[in-house]
Coordinates of C-alpha atoms and ligand atoms in Angstrom, one line a residue:
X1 CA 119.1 181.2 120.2
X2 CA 118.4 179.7 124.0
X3 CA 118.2 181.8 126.6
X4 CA 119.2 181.3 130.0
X5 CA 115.5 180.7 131.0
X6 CA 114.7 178.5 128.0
X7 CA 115.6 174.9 128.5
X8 CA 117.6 173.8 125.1
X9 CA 115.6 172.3 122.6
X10 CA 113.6 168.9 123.4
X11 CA 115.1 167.0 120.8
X12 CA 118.6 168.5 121.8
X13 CA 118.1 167.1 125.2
X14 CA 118.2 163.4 124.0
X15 CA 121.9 163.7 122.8
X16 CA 124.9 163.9 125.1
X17 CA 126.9 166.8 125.5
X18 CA 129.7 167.1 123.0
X19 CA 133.1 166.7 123.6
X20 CA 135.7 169.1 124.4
X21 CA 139.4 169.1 123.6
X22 CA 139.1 165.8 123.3
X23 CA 142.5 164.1 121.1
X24 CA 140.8 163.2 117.6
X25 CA 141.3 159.6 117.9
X26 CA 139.0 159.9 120.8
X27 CA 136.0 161.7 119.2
X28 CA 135.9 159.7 116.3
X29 CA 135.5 156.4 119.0
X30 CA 132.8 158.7 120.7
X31 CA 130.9 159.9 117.6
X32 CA 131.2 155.7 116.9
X33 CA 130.0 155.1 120.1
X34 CA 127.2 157.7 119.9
X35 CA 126.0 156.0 116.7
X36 CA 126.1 153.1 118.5
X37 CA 123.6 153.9 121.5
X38 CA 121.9 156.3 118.8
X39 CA 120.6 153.0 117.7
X40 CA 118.7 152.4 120.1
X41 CA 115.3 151.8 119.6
X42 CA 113.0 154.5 122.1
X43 CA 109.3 153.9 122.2
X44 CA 106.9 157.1 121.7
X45 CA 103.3 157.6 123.1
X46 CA 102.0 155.1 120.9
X47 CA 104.5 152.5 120.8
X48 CA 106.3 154.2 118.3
X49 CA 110.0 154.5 118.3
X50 CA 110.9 158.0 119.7
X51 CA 111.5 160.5 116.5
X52 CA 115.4 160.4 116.0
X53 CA 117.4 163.2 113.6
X54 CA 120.8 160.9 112.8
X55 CA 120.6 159.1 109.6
X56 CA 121.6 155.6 112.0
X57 CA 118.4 156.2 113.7
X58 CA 116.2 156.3 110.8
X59 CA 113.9 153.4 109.9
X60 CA 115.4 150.6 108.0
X61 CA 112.5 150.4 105.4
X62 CA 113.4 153.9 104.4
X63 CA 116.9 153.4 104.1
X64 CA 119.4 152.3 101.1
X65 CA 117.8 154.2 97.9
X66 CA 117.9 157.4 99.9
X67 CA 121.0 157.4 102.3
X68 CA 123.5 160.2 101.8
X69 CA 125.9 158.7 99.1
X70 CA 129.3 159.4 99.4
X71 CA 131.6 158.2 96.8
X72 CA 133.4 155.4 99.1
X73 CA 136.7 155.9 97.0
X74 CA 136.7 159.4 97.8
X75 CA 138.7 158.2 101.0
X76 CA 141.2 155.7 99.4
X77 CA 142.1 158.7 96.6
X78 CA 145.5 160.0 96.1
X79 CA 146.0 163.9 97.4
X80 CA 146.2 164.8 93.6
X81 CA 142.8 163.3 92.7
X82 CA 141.0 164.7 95.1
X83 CA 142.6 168.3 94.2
X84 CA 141.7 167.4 91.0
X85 CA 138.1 166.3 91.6
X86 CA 137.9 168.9 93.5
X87 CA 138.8 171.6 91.4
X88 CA 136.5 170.1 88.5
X89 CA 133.2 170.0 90.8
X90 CA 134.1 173.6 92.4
X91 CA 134.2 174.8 88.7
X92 CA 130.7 173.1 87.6
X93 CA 129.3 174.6 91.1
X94 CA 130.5 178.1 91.1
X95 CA 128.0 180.5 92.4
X96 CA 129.3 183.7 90.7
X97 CA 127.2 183.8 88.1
X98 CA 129.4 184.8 85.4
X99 CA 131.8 181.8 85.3
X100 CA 128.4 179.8 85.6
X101 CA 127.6 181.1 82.4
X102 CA 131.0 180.5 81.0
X103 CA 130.9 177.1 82.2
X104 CA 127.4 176.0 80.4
X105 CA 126.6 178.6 77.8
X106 CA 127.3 177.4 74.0
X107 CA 128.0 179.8 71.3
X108 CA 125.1 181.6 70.3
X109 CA 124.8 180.4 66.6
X110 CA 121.7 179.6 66.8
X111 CA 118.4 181.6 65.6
X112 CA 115.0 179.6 66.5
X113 CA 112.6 179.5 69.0
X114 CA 112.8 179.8 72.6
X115 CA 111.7 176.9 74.8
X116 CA 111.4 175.2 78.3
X117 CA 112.9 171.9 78.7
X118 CA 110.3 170.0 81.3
X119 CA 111.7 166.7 80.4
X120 CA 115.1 165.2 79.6
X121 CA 117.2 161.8 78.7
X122 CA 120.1 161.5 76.7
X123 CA 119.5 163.0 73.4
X124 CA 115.7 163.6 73.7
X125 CA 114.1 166.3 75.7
X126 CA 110.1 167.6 75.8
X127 CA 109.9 171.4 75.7
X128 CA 107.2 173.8 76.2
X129 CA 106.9 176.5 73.5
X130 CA 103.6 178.8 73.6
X131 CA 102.1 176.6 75.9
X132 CA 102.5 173.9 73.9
X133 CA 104.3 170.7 74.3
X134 CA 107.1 169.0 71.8
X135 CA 109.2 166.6 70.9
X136 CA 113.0 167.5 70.4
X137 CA 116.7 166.0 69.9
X138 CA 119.6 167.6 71.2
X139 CA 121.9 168.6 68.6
X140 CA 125.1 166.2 68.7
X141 CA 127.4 168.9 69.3
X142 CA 126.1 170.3 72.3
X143 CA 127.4 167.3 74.0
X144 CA 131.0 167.9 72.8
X145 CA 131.2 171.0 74.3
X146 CA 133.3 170.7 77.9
X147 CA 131.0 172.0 80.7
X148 CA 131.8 169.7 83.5
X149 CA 128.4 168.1 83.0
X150 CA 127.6 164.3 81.3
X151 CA 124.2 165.4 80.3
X152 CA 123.6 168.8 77.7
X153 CA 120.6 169.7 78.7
X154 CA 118.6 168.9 81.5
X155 CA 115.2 169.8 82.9
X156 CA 114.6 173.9 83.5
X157 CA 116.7 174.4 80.7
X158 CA 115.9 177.3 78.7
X159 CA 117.0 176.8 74.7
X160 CA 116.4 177.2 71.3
X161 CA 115.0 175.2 69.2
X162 CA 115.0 174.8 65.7
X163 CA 112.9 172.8 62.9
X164 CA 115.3 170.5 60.9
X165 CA 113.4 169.2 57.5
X166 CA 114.8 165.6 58.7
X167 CA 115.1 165.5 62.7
X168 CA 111.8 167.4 63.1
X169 CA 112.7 169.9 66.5
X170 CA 116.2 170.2 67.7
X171 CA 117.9 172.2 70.3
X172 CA 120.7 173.8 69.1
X173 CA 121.5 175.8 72.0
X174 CA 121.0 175.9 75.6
X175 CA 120.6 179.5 77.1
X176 CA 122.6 180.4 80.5
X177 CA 121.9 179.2 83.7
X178 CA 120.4 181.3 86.5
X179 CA 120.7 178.5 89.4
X180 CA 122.4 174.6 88.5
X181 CA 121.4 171.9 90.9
X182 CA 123.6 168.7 90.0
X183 CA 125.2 165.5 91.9
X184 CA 128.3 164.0 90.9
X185 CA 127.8 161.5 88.3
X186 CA 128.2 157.5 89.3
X187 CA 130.4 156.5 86.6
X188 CA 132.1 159.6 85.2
X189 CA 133.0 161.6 88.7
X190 CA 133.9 164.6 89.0
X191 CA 131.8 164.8 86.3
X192 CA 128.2 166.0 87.2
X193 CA 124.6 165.7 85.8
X194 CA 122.5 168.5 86.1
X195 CA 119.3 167.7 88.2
X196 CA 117.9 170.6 87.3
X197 CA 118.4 174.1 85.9
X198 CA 117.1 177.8 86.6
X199 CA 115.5 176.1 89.9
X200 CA 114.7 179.2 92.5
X201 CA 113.4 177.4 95.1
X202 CA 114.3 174.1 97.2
X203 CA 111.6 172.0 98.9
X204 CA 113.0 170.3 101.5
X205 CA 110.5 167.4 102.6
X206 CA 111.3 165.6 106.0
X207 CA 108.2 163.5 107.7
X208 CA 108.0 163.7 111.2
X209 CA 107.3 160.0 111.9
X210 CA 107.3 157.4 109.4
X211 CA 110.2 158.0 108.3
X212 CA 111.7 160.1 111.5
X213 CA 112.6 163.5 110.7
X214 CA 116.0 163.7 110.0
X215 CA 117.8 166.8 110.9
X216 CA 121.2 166.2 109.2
X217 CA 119.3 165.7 105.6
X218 CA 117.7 168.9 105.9
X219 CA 120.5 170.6 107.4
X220 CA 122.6 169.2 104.2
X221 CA 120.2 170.3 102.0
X222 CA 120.5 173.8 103.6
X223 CA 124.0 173.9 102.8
X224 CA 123.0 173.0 99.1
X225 CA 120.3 175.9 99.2
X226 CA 123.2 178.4 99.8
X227 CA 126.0 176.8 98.0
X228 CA 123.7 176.9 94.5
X229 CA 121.8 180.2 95.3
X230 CA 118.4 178.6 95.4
X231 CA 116.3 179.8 98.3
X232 CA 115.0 176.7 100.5
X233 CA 111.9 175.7 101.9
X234 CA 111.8 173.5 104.8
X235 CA 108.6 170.9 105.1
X236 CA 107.4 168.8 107.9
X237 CA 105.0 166.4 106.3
X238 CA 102.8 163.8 108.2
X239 CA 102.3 166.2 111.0
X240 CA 99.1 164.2 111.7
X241 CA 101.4 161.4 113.5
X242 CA 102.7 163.6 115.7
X243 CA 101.5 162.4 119.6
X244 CA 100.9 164.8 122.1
X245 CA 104.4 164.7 123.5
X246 CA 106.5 165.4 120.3
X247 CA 107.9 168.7 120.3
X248 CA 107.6 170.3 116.7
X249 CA 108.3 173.9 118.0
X250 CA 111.4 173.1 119.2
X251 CA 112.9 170.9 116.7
X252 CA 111.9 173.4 114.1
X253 CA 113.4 176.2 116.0
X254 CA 117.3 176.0 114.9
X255 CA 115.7 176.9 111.6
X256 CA 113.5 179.9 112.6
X257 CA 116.6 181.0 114.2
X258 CA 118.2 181.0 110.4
X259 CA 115.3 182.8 109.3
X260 CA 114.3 180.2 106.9
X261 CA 110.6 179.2 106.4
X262 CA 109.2 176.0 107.7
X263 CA 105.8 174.8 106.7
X264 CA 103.9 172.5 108.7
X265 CA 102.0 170.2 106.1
X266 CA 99.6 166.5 106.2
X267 CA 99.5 165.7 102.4
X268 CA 96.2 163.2 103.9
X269 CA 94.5 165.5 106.1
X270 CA 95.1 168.7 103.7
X271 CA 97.2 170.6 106.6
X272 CA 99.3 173.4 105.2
X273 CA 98.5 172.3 101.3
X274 CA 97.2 175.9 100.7
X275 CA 100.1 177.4 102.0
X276 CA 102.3 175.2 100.2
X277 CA 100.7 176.1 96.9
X278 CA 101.0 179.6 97.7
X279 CA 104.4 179.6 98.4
X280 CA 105.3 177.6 95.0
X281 CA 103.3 179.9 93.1
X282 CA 104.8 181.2 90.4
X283 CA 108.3 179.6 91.3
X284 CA 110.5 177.1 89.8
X285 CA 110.8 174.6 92.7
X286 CA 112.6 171.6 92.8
X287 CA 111.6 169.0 95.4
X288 CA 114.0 167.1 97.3
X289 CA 114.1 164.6 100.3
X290 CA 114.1 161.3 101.4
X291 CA 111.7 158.0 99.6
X292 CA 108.4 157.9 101.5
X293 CA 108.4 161.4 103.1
X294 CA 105.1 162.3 100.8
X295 CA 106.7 164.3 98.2
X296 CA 104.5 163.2 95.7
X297 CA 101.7 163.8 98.0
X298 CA 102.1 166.7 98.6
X299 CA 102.2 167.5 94.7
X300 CA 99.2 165.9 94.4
X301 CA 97.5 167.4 97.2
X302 CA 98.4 170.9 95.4
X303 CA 97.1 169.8 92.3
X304 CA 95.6 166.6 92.0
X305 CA 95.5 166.4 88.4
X306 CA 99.6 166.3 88.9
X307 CA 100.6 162.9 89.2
X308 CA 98.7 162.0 85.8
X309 CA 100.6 164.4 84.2
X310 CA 103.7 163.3 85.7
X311 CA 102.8 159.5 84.4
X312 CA 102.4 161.3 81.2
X313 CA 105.4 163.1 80.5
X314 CA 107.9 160.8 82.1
X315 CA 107.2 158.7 79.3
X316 CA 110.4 160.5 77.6
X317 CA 112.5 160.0 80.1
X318 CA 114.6 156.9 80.6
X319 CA 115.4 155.9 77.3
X320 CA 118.7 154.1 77.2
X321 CA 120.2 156.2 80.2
X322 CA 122.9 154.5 82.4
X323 CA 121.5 156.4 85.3
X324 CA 117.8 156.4 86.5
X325 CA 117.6 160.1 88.0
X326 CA 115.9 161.7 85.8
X327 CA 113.2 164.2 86.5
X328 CA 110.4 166.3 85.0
X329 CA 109.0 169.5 85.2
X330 CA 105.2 169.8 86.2
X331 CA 103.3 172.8 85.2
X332 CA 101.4 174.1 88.3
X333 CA 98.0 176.1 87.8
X334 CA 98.8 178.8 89.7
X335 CA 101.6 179.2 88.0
X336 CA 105.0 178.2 88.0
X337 CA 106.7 174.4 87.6
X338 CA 107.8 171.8 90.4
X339 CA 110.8 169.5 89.6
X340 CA 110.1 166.1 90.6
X341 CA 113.3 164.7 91.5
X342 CA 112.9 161.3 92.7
X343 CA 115.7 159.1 93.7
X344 CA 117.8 162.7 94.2
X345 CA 120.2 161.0 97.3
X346 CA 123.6 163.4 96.8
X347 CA 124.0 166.0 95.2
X348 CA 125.6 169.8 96.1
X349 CA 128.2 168.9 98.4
X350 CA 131.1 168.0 95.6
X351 CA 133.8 170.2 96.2
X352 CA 133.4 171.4 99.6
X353 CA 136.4 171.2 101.8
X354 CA 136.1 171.0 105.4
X355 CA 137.9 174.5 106.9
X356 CA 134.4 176.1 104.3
X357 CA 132.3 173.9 105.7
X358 CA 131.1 176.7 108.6
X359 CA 130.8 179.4 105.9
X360 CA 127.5 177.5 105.5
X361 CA 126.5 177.2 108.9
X362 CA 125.8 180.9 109.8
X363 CA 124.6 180.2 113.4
X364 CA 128.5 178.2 113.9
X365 CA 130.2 180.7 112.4
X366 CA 128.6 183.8 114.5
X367 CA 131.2 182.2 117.5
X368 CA 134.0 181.0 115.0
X369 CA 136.1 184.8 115.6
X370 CA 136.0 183.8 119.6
X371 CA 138.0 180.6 118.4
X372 CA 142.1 180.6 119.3
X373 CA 143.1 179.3 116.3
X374 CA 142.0 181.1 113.3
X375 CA 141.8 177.7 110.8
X376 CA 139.9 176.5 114.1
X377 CA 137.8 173.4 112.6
X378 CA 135.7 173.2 115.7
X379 CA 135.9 169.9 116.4
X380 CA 138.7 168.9 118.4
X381 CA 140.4 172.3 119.4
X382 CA 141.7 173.4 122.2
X383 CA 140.3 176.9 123.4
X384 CA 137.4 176.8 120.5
X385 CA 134.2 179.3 121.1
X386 CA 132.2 177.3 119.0
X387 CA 132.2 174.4 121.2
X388 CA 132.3 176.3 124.6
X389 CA 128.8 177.5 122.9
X390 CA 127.4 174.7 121.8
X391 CA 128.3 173.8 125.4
X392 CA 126.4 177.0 126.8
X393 CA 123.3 176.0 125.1
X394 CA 124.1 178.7 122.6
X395 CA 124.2 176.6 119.3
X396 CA 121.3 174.2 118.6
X397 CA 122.9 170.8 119.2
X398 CA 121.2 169.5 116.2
X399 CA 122.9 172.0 114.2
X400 CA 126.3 171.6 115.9
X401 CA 126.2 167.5 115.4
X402 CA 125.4 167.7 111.7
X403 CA 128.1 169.7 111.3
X404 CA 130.4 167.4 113.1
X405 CA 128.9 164.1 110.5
X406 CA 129.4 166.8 107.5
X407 CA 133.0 167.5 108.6
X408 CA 133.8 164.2 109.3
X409 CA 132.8 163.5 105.2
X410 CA 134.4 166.0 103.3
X411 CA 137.8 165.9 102.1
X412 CA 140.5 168.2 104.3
Ligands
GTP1 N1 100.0 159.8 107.6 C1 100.5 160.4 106.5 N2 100.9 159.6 105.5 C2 101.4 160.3 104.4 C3 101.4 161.7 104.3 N3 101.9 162.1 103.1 C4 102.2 160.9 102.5 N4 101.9 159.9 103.2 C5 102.0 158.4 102.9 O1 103.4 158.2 102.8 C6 103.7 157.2 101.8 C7 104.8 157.8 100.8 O2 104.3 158.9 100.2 P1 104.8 159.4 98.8 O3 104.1 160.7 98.4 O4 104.9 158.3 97.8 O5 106.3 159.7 99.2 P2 107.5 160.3 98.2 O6 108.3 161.2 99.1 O7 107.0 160.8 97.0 O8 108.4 159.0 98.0 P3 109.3 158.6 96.8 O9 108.6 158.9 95.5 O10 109.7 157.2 97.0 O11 110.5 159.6 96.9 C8 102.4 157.0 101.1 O12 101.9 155.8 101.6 C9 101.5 158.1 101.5 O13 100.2 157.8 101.5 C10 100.9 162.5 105.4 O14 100.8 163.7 105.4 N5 100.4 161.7 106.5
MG2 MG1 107.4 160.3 94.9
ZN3 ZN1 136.5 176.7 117.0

């Protein structure tokens, strides 16, 4: 939170104020118009553009594989199928945990062996058992049963597996879920494929420069953390190319404000690597963020010998899969796995409505009960606390304007 004596964040400063009251027509030609000018090319110390936080900012290079997909006939959809989607993908992403496990857990016929799934494609999967990699199919009829999800099992799953005389290892059931990441699926929305499974933490990697640290992808990301249950963990990589006059304290401080942890890392110069292997140390973390930020870096910063391994194992993946996300599970030596999750762009959001859109923004909602109107969107209302505080200084204006792009999205 700023204080009166505190100037507002340095980044914070480089937007305009928001809007108040204005009629709706008339923000949505000023948030155009702000994406517009947020165009604009700025030069930093070194003659390098001026670190930006909207996606319209970020370098051109990095963008395409890794912008924020939206399903562009979300918009054109009748009311009914989008209650329907809707209802689907809240279904599939329930946090209660019980109707998770209703949603995914197959009846237990099985006897076998238990095992970790650290690889996964269609109806072959790798699994860990004793310490000791395998083989496996996926039993056909796991992928009859309706869960809401294209693929049976994916990566994190725990199962059992049994020996089959003719198929060699085969799963033949896949245990229940503590924590489901998933995206909607390209071709079979509001269908979903499960990223991940049983993941407990999120590591969110942003660069600083190269690409510019985007605030709304982390900030989305947050709002997957707590829609899924899976505690996040916010990293700034290339913090060597940070000039003198870049201002990482206050950029970073919206999220200290949360209380979430922010580690400050350089995957080349080995700055915050111990920490980061501490914190994934004995966790089941999946890593997410945008191409080029160092992801894989930073893995094999933490454990060099991790990218061979990677090489290794993906081997499995792939095979005659309609969809290229697919992602392993990496063994860490001080215990624990990571999720590599390359070419993760969207995912989490499926199902949110706009009016529970704040419910994930805590440090919006804290002023929401001041609003006049108790549906009170914060965006274009009349006599609306939120936006009087935002206006105060008293909401990061970061936070505030990737709220605003979120709203804008999602479905009413
Ligand atoms: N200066 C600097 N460069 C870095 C750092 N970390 C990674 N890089 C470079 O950034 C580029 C991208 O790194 P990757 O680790 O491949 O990024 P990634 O996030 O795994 O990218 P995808 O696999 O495409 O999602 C490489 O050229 C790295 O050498 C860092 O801390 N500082
Ligand atoms: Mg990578
Ligand atoms: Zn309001």
């Amino acid at each position: 939170m700023t204080s009166e004596n505190n100037l507002p964040p340095e980044h914070a400063r480089r937007v305009e104020q928001p809007h108040v009251n204005v009629a709706e027509s008339d923000r949505r030609k000023q948030l155009a118009k702000e994406s517009e000018a947020s165009k604009r090319f700025r030069t930093g110390g070194k003659g390098r553009r001026r670190r930006v936080r909207r996606k319209d900012w970020t370098d051109e290079a990095f963008r395409g594989e890794d912008e924020l997909d939206y399903d562009p006939l979300e918009r054109v959809m009748s009311r009914d199928e989008h209650d329907r989607r809707r209802e689907v993908e809240k279904a599939v992403l329930q946090t209660d945990a019980r109707q998770r496990e209703q949603a995914v857990s197959v009846a237990k016929t099985a006897t076998g062996q238990q095992a970790l799934v650290i690889a996964a494609g269609g109806l072959r999967a790798r699994a860990l058992m004793d310490g000791k990699e395998f083989n496996c199919t996926v039993r056909g009829i796991l992928t009859e049963i309706e869960t809401g999800f294209i693929n049976p099992v994916a990566v994190g799953d725990q199962v059992m597996v049994t020996e089959d005389g003719a198929n060699g290892l085969v799963i033949e059931e896949v245990l229940p879920r503590q924590t489901i990441l998933a995206r909607p699926d390209q071709f079979l929305a509001p269908k979903q494929q499960v990223i991940a499974a049983n993941v407990d933490l999120l590591l969110i990697v942003s660069a600083w420069w190269n690409p510019t640290i985007w605030l709304e992808l982390i900030d989305r990301y947050l709002v997957v953390a707590q829609r899924t249950g899976i505690e996040p963990l916010i990293c700034i990589n290339k913090v060597d190319l940070m000039t003198e006059d870049d201002d990482y304290e206050a950029t970073v401080q919206p999220y200290y404000d949360l209380g979430k942890r922010v580690l400050r890392t350089s995957a080349t110069e080995g700055v915050g690597v111990d920490e980061l292997r501490e914190a994934l140390r004995d966790r089941t973390t999946a890593v997410v963020g945008m191409s080029g930020t160092g992801k894989s870096s930073l893995l094999s910063a933490v454990q060099p010998e991790l990218k061979l391994r990677t090489k290794a194992v993906s081997e499995v993946n792939g095979q005659g899969q309609h969809t290229t996300t697919q992602s392993t599970l990496l063994k860490l030596d001080v215990g624990g796995y990571v999720a590599d999750t390359p070419g993760i762009k969207e995912f989490g959001l499926g199902g949110l409505t706009r009016i529970e859109l704040q419910d994930y923004f805590p440090d919006i909602l804290a002023f929401a009960p001041g609003c006049r109107f108790s549906n009170c969107s914060h965006i274009t209302e009349p006599d609306c606390a939120v936006q009087a505080a935002e206006e105060a200084g008293l909401i990061p204006e970061s936070r505030a304007h990737s709220y605003g792009l979120i709203w804008e999205e999602l479905p009413e």
